[in-house]
C-alpha cells in the first residue's frame, strides 16, 4: 500500500484523474479524406460534405487512426481490444455539425494499461482506465462586442484518442509528471505530433479532496489545459480552493471548470445539473472493428524503444536526473534528430559512452535548442562524427576545448565536413605532438624567460605552469602540453 | 397513363439514333406537366435535363455509345441528392437546400446515360406510409384520386404508374418502396441492405435505409438494380454484388420451395388480398413450385421493434437539421438556443417531431435498456427466425399491406398509420431483399404480392418475380 | 412501461431542441403514450442468450487508406447554402456571453 499521509494538505487527501485528448498523426481526418493539418489553413478550406454534416454524408473510417491507436495501446503497456465500435454522442452546438459526435463509448479500442511516471524520489505506476477514438469538433471564435460567433470546421473530424487515467494521482507533481510522461509516450510511439502549442494534447483534470482516505470527495473537472505547467498549477489551485471551501463549511459541487492562465485561477463553467443526456447508441454507419492478432503483432514488432527502456539503458551511466531528462526529452523534439541511437552505438565502451553522452548533453542539444536552423544529421553521420572525435581526443591530438569547437563547427557548417581529421588540422585544432617542433618552441620560451628558467633550475617547480602557458601561447595552443612538460624536464635536466 | 417501351429498347434506340434523348426528356417533361394534379413531383429539373439530353445526343452523333440507360429519363425521390438542384426530403426545413454533391446512386445511373428529370414527392424525411406527411402536397393514387399512393415513396410510385418516366428511384426503410408499389400497381424492389449505396441519400433509419428501383416491369427493375448495385467507398455499409449481371436471371421455379407466411394471413387481412394471394399461389403451384405454409412467430413483434429502432436512429439523423449550416434558419431568434429551437420547431412537421420525441425517449438515460437495447435483442430473434425458415424454403411470399390504398385523410392517428407497415418492417429489420409485384385484380385497386428471400440473393428474388409477372 | 407526463414530454422536447406548438402539445402526449403502450408487447419477449443486432451486413473493419479524396463536392454551393456567413465562416448567434 502506498503511504498516503505524505500527500495530505491540511489533513485532506487530494485525488486526481486526468483525461487527455491526443490528436493523432494522420494525413486525413478520422472519417473523411480531407487534409488533417489545419494549422495554417484559411477557415473552412479543409472541409467536405462529411465535415459539414450535410444531409446524406457518411463517415468512412481512416485505417491509420486504428493502427495509431494500436501503437498507443502498446505505449500504454497494454494490448488493444480485438472488438471495438463507434457510438454516437448527442448534443447540440454550432461546432458539432451532425448534432452528435462519433466516439467510442461502449467498446473502446483500449481498456486498461499503465503509465510509469518518474518523480523526484521514486517511480510510480498510474493506471489507465480506457482510451477511445473520437472526432474533434470545429473551432469557434467570439469577437469582443459582437452578437455573433464564427465557426470554422477545418478541425471538425480530426482524429483524437482520449486517454482516461485512473484516479491514481495525489499531488500536482504527480499530475504534471503524468502529463509529461504521456507526452513522451505519444511522441516516442509516433502516435501524435504532440505539439502542445497547437493543442495536439489537451488535458482535463479531475480533482477531489477528502478527509476520509477511503472515500472520494466530490470532484471538479478543469478542462482544456494545454501545458504541463498549467496542469500542475490548476491542480494546486483546485486542491487549495476545495480544501479552503470545505474548511469554511462550504460544499464542493460537481462541475466543469475552465483555467484562466493570466490569473492562474480556475473558474466555474457549468454544473452537473446542466449536464447533458448524451443518448449514446452504436453508430449504424460504421461497421465494428475486429482486430486481427497478426495485425496487432505486426504493429507491436515495429514499436520503438520507449522512454522507460531508454532510462534503463542509461542507468549504468549514472547521469544526474536532469541530464537524463534532457536527453529523453530532446530525443523527440525533432522527428529528424535522434540522439539515443547514438548512445546505443557506444554502449559497449563505457569510457566512450560517457564522453559522447556528455558532448550530446552539453554541446549538441543546447546548441540545437538555441539554433533551430542547425541541420539534422542522420544517426550514422552522428555516430561516425562522434567516433572520430572520440578517437582524436583519446590519442591526445584533440583536447576537450577543441573537441567542443569541432562539434560546433560540424553542426553549424553548411556543407558536410567529410574529412574530420584534415578539417581539424586545417583549423589548427590538432595538438602538435612532434617533439622536435615542440623542442624548438620550448628552447625559445626558456631563452625569452630567463628569470623563470633560473627559478626552475633552482627547484621552484611552480613556475612550470607559467612556462607551459607561454609555450601554448607561442604555439597558438597547438602544442601538446604533456609533451612540452616532458621536453622542459629534459632540457633543464630536472 | 403512358406505357414506355422496355428501358433496354429505349437506350438502344437512343444509341442507334432512332430516337433522341431530347425527345424522350421533352416527352417526360410534357407528361409531368400534364399530370400535376397527382402531386407526384416536387421539382422539375427541366434545364439541366435538357442540357444533359443535348449533350448525350451530340456524343452519340459523334459515334459514342452512351451506356445502357442512354437518354432514359427517370425520377428520383426527393431525399436523394442531385448536385446543383434543390433536394428537400419534402420537408420545410430543407426548402431551398441545393445539393452540393451527387448521390452515388444518381452518379451511377448518369454514368450509364440516364437523365434525372424530376424529384418525386414523399412523406417528409420518409416518415409515413401515404405521402400525406409531405410538407408540400399529397400524392394521389393514379387509380383513384381520393386515395393515397402510399409512402413514403408515393411520388416515385405514382410517377412510374402515370408513366411520367420509365423508372423512378425510391428509398425503403420499413416498406417505403414496397407499400406504394403495392398501392399503385408497379414493381418496387427493396434490395438487400447495403447493396445500393446510401451516400447522398438523406438518412431516415441508417440501419434499414436502402435505395431501390420502381419500374413497370421486372426486366427494367433488374437493369436499374444492375447499374446501381455494389460496394461504394463512400458508404461503409455497402456489400459486394452477386457475381454476374442482375439482369441474368433464372425464372425456373420447378421444385423451388416457397413459404407462405402464416402470420401475414391473419383475419385483419382484406378478403380481396387474401383471394388474390390464393390465386397467385395456385398459379405458382401449377408452375411447379412447392408451396409450404410457414410460421415466423417473432414477426408479431417486428413493428414494435421497428418503431423503436427507426425512431431512435432518425432522431439522431435529424439532429443536423438545426438551422446553422443549411436549410431553414429562423430569423426571429434572438439568441443561439432560440435559433435551434425555433428553426427545428418551424422547419419540422408534426410527424418528424413525434418521431424525434419517441427516438429521444428510447435512447435517453434510464430507458435505453428497456427500449432501444431490448428492441435490438428482439431484432436478433427475428433475424434468427428468418434464418430458420430459409432452411426450409427458398422464398417467402405474403401480402405487402393488410389493405389496399386507403382514402386520403382516413388514417388520422399515427399508430393506425404505423400499423399499415406491419407486413413490410420485418424484412427491413433483417436486411433481406423483397419486392412488391402487382397481382391480378378485377376492377379494384392494385394489390401487390411481396416476395422475399435470403440476404444477398437479390438475383434469385428477381427470378421469382419474373415468373410471377409471367403467370399473372 | 412508463406513461409520459406532460412535464416529461416538455423535458424530452427540450432534449431534442424542439419547440412544440400548443396544438402539438395537446395531441402529442396522448399519441406518444399510445405508441409506447403498443411497443410494450416487447416486454414479454424472452431474449435470453441473445446479442443485439446493430447492423445486418456482418461487415467488419471497413476502412479507407489515409489518403486525400476528391469528393467532387461543389464547395461554392455548400457555402452558399449557409443561412449566414462572415469571413468564410459560419455565422451563428453568439455562443458564449
mmCIF file of N, CA and C in Angstrom, chain B residues 59-113:
data_model
loop_
_atom_site.group_PDB
_atom_site.id
_atom_site.type_symbol
_atom_site.label_atom_id
_atom_site.label_comp_id
_atom_site.label_asym_id
_atom_site.label_seq_id
_atom_site.Cartn_x
_atom_site.Cartn_y
_atom_site.Cartn_z
ATOM 1 N N UNK B 59 -22.997 13.481 -78.284
ATOM 2 C CA UNK B 59 -21.967 12.443 -78.142
ATOM 3 C C UNK B 59 -22.291 11.255 -79.040
ATOM 4 N N UNK B 60 -23.581 10.893 -79.073
ATOM 5 C CA UNK B 60 -23.993 9.759 -79.904
ATOM 6 C C UNK B 60 -23.777 10.082 -81.387
ATOM 7 N N UNK B 61 -24.073 11.313 -81.732
ATOM 8 C CA UNK B 61 -23.856 11.759 -83.115
ATOM 9 C C UNK B 61 -22.387 11.610 -83.509
ATOM 10 N N UNK B 62 -21.511 11.840 -82.527
ATOM 11 C CA UNK B 62 -20.074 11.725 -82.832
ATOM 12 C C UNK B 62 -19.601 10.277 -82.701
ATOM 13 N N UNK B 63 -20.556 9.348 -82.589
ATOM 14 C CA UNK B 63 -20.189 7.932 -82.669
ATOM 15 C C UNK B 63 -20.038 7.196 -81.351
ATOM 16 N N UNK B 64 -20.296 7.867 -80.241
ATOM 17 C CA UNK B 64 -20.122 7.205 -78.949
ATOM 18 C C UNK B 64 -21.357 6.407 -78.544
ATOM 19 N N UNK B 65 -21.121 5.372 -77.739
ATOM 20 C CA UNK B 65 -22.232 4.671 -77.096
ATOM 21 C C UNK B 65 -22.361 5.267 -75.707
ATOM 22 N N UNK B 66 -23.545 5.741 -75.373
ATOM 23 C CA UNK B 66 -23.709 6.473 -74.109
ATOM 24 C C UNK B 66 -24.216 5.614 -72.958
ATOM 25 N N UNK B 67 -24.189 4.317 -73.132
ATOM 26 C CA UNK B 67 -24.479 3.451 -71.990
ATOM 27 C C UNK B 67 -25.818 2.756 -72.055
ATOM 28 N N UNK B 68 -26.018 1.913 -71.068
ATOM 29 C CA UNK B 68 -27.194 1.037 -71.069
ATOM 30 C C UNK B 68 -28.482 1.782 -70.737
ATOM 31 N N UNK B 69 -28.340 3.031 -70.272
ATOM 32 C CA UNK B 69 -29.536 3.825 -69.960
ATOM 33 C C UNK B 69 -29.533 5.113 -70.786
ATOM 34 N N UNK B 70 -28.857 5.062 -71.923
ATOM 35 C CA UNK B 70 -28.655 6.282 -72.724
ATOM 36 C C UNK B 70 -29.969 7.003 -72.978
ATOM 37 N N UNK B 71 -30.028 8.235 -72.518
ATOM 38 C CA UNK B 71 -31.181 9.098 -72.791
ATOM 39 C C UNK B 71 -32.445 8.737 -72.038
ATOM 40 N N UNK B 72 -32.381 7.770 -71.131
ATOM 41 C CA UNK B 72 -33.595 7.334 -70.422
ATOM 42 C C UNK B 72 -33.910 8.293 -69.273
ATOM 43 N N UNK B 73 -35.066 8.956 -69.346
ATOM 44 C CA UNK B 73 -35.432 9.858 -68.254
ATOM 45 C C UNK B 73 -35.835 9.058 -67.014
ATOM 46 N N UNK B 74 -35.520 9.612 -65.844
ATOM 47 C CA UNK B 74 -36.007 8.959 -64.622
ATOM 48 C C UNK B 74 -36.305 10.021 -63.574
ATOM 49 N N UNK B 75 -37.001 9.580 -62.541
ATOM 50 C CA UNK B 75 -37.419 10.490 -61.474
ATOM 51 C C UNK B 75 -36.864 9.954 -60.162
ATOM 52 N N UNK B 76 -36.277 10.834 -59.386
ATOM 53 C CA UNK B 76 -35.684 10.397 -58.113
ATOM 54 C C UNK B 76 -36.499 10.952 -56.954
ATOM 55 N N UNK B 77 -36.694 10.117 -55.975
ATOM 56 C CA UNK B 77 -37.342 10.558 -54.744
ATOM 57 C C UNK B 77 -36.548 11.752 -54.205
ATOM 58 N N UNK B 78 -37.225 12.722 -53.658
ATOM 59 C CA UNK B 78 -36.535 13.963 -53.310
ATOM 60 C C UNK B 78 -35.750 13.900 -52.000
ATOM 61 N N UNK B 79 -35.456 12.691 -51.527
ATOM 62 C CA UNK B 79 -34.498 12.561 -50.426
ATOM 63 C C UNK B 79 -33.162 12.035 -50.952
ATOM 64 N N UNK B 80 -33.032 12.024 -52.291
ATOM 65 C CA UNK B 80 -31.783 11.583 -52.925
ATOM 66 C C UNK B 80 -31.138 12.816 -53.553
ATOM 67 N N UNK B 81 -29.897 13.099 -53.159
ATOM 68 C CA UNK B 81 -29.264 14.343 -53.579
ATOM 69 C C UNK B 81 -28.918 14.353 -55.065
ATOM 70 N N UNK B 82 -29.266 15.477 -55.716
ATOM 71 C CA UNK B 82 -28.933 15.708 -57.120
ATOM 72 C C UNK B 82 -28.120 16.990 -57.164
ATOM 73 N N UNK B 83 -26.863 16.862 -57.522
ATOM 74 C CA UNK B 83 -25.955 18.006 -57.421
ATOM 75 C C UNK B 83 -26.477 19.210 -58.208
ATOM 76 N N UNK B 84 -26.423 20.357 -57.549
ATOM 77 C CA UNK B 84 -26.827 21.598 -58.201
ATOM 78 C C UNK B 84 -28.327 21.851 -58.206
ATOM 79 N N UNK B 85 -29.113 20.893 -57.700
ATOM 80 C CA UNK B 85 -30.566 21.114 -57.661
ATOM 81 C C UNK B 85 -31.066 21.005 -56.235
ATOM 82 N N UNK B 86 -32.267 21.577 -56.066
ATOM 83 C CA UNK B 86 -32.871 21.545 -54.741
ATOM 84 C C UNK B 86 -33.203 20.106 -54.361
ATOM 85 N N UNK B 87 -32.884 19.761 -53.113
ATOM 86 C CA UNK B 87 -33.241 18.447 -52.576
ATOM 87 C C UNK B 87 -33.848 18.705 -51.208
ATOM 88 N N UNK B 88 -35.135 18.371 -51.040
ATOM 89 C CA UNK B 88 -35.855 18.854 -49.857
ATOM 90 C C UNK B 88 -36.280 17.785 -48.870
ATOM 91 N N UNK B 89 -36.280 16.518 -49.283
ATOM 92 C CA UNK B 89 -36.874 15.450 -48.477
ATOM 93 C C UNK B 89 -38.324 15.802 -48.131
ATOM 94 N N UNK B 90 -38.929 16.658 -48.937
ATOM 95 C CA UNK B 90 -40.324 17.100 -48.748
ATOM 96 C C UNK B 90 -40.541 17.746 -47.387
ATOM 97 N N UNK B 91 -39.469 18.336 -46.851
ATOM 98 C CA UNK B 91 -39.585 18.994 -45.557
ATOM 99 C C UNK B 91 -39.286 20.477 -45.696
ATOM 100 N N UNK B 92 -40.054 21.287 -44.973
ATOM 101 C CA UNK B 92 -39.804 22.728 -44.992
ATOM 102 C C UNK B 92 -38.405 23.073 -44.520
ATOM 103 N N UNK B 93 -37.848 22.202 -43.673
ATOM 104 C CA UNK B 93 -36.542 22.534 -43.097
ATOM 105 C C UNK B 93 -35.446 22.481 -44.163
ATOM 106 N N UNK B 94 -35.713 21.796 -45.286
ATOM 107 C CA UNK B 94 -34.714 21.730 -46.359
ATOM 108 C C UNK B 94 -35.129 22.517 -47.591
ATOM 109 N N UNK B 95 -36.209 23.254 -47.482
ATOM 110 C CA UNK B 95 -36.657 24.037 -48.635
ATOM 111 C C UNK B 95 -35.522 24.981 -49.038
ATOM 112 N N UNK B 96 -35.197 24.970 -50.313
ATOM 113 C CA UNK B 96 -34.145 25.851 -50.797
ATOM 114 C C UNK B 96 -32.741 25.277 -50.682
ATOM 115 N N UNK B 97 -32.622 24.101 -50.114
ATOM 116 C CA UNK B 97 -31.277 23.488 -49.989
ATOM 117 C C UNK B 97 -30.845 22.945 -51.354
ATOM 118 N N UNK B 98 -29.731 23.470 -51.839
ATOM 119 C CA UNK B 98 -29.187 22.991 -53.116
ATOM 120 C C UNK B 98 -28.100 21.970 -52.795
ATOM 121 N N UNK B 99 -28.216 20.793 -53.390
ATOM 122 C CA UNK B 99 -27.243 19.738 -53.085
ATOM 123 C C UNK B 99 -25.887 20.082 -53.681
ATOM 124 N N UNK B 100 -24.826 20.134 -52.863
ATOM 125 C CA UNK B 100 -23.502 20.445 -53.407
ATOM 126 C C UNK B 100 -22.728 19.204 -53.852
ATOM 127 N N UNK B 101 -23.337 18.051 -53.725
ATOM 128 C CA UNK B 101 -22.660 16.844 -54.236
ATOM 129 C C UNK B 101 -23.711 15.872 -54.745
ATOM 130 N N UNK B 102 -23.215 14.887 -55.473
ATOM 131 C CA UNK B 102 -24.104 13.941 -56.122
ATOM 132 C C UNK B 102 -24.202 12.664 -55.295
ATOM 133 N N UNK B 103 -25.414 12.129 -55.179
ATOM 134 C CA UNK B 103 -25.547 10.828 -54.532
ATOM 135 C C UNK B 103 -24.929 9.761 -55.435
ATOM 136 N N UNK B 104 -24.438 8.698 -54.831
ATOM 137 C CA UNK B 104 -23.787 7.641 -55.615
ATOM 138 C C UNK B 104 -24.767 6.984 -56.585
ATOM 139 N N UNK B 105 -26.001 6.760 -56.134
ATOM 140 C CA UNK B 105 -26.983 6.085 -56.999
ATOM 141 C C UNK B 105 -27.214 6.890 -58.282
ATOM 142 N N UNK B 106 -27.391 8.207 -58.134
ATOM 143 C CA UNK B 106 -27.618 9.055 -59.307
ATOM 144 C C UNK B 106 -26.361 9.095 -60.181
ATOM 145 N N UNK B 107 -25.214 9.171 -59.521
ATOM 146 C CA UNK B 107 -23.940 9.188 -60.249
ATOM 147 C C UNK B 107 -23.829 7.946 -61.147
ATOM 148 N N UNK B 108 -24.186 6.798 -60.575
ATOM 149 C CA UNK B 108 -24.080 5.543 -61.345
ATOM 150 C C UNK B 108 -25.082 5.509 -62.495
ATOM 151 N N UNK B 109 -26.287 5.985 -62.252
ATOM 152 C CA UNK B 109 -27.297 5.998 -63.311
ATOM 153 C C UNK B 109 -26.854 6.933 -64.434
ATOM 154 N N UNK B 110 -26.330 8.086 -64.058
ATOM 155 C CA UNK B 110 -25.895 9.046 -65.080
ATOM 156 C C UNK B 110 -24.705 8.520 -65.869
ATOM 157 N N UNK B 111 -23.862 7.747 -65.193
ATOM 158 C CA UNK B 111 -22.693 7.230 -65.915
ATOM 159 C C UNK B 111 -23.120 6.218 -66.988
ATOM 160 N N UNK B 112 -24.360 5.725 -66.900
ATOM 161 C CA UNK B 112 -24.887 4.855 -67.967
ATOM 162 C C UNK B 112 -25.844 5.622 -68.877
ATOM 163 N N UNK B 113 -25.819 6.952 -68.757
ATOM 164 C CA UNK B 113 -26.573 7.778 -69.705
ATOM 165 C C UNK B 113 -27.974 8.177 -69.289
#
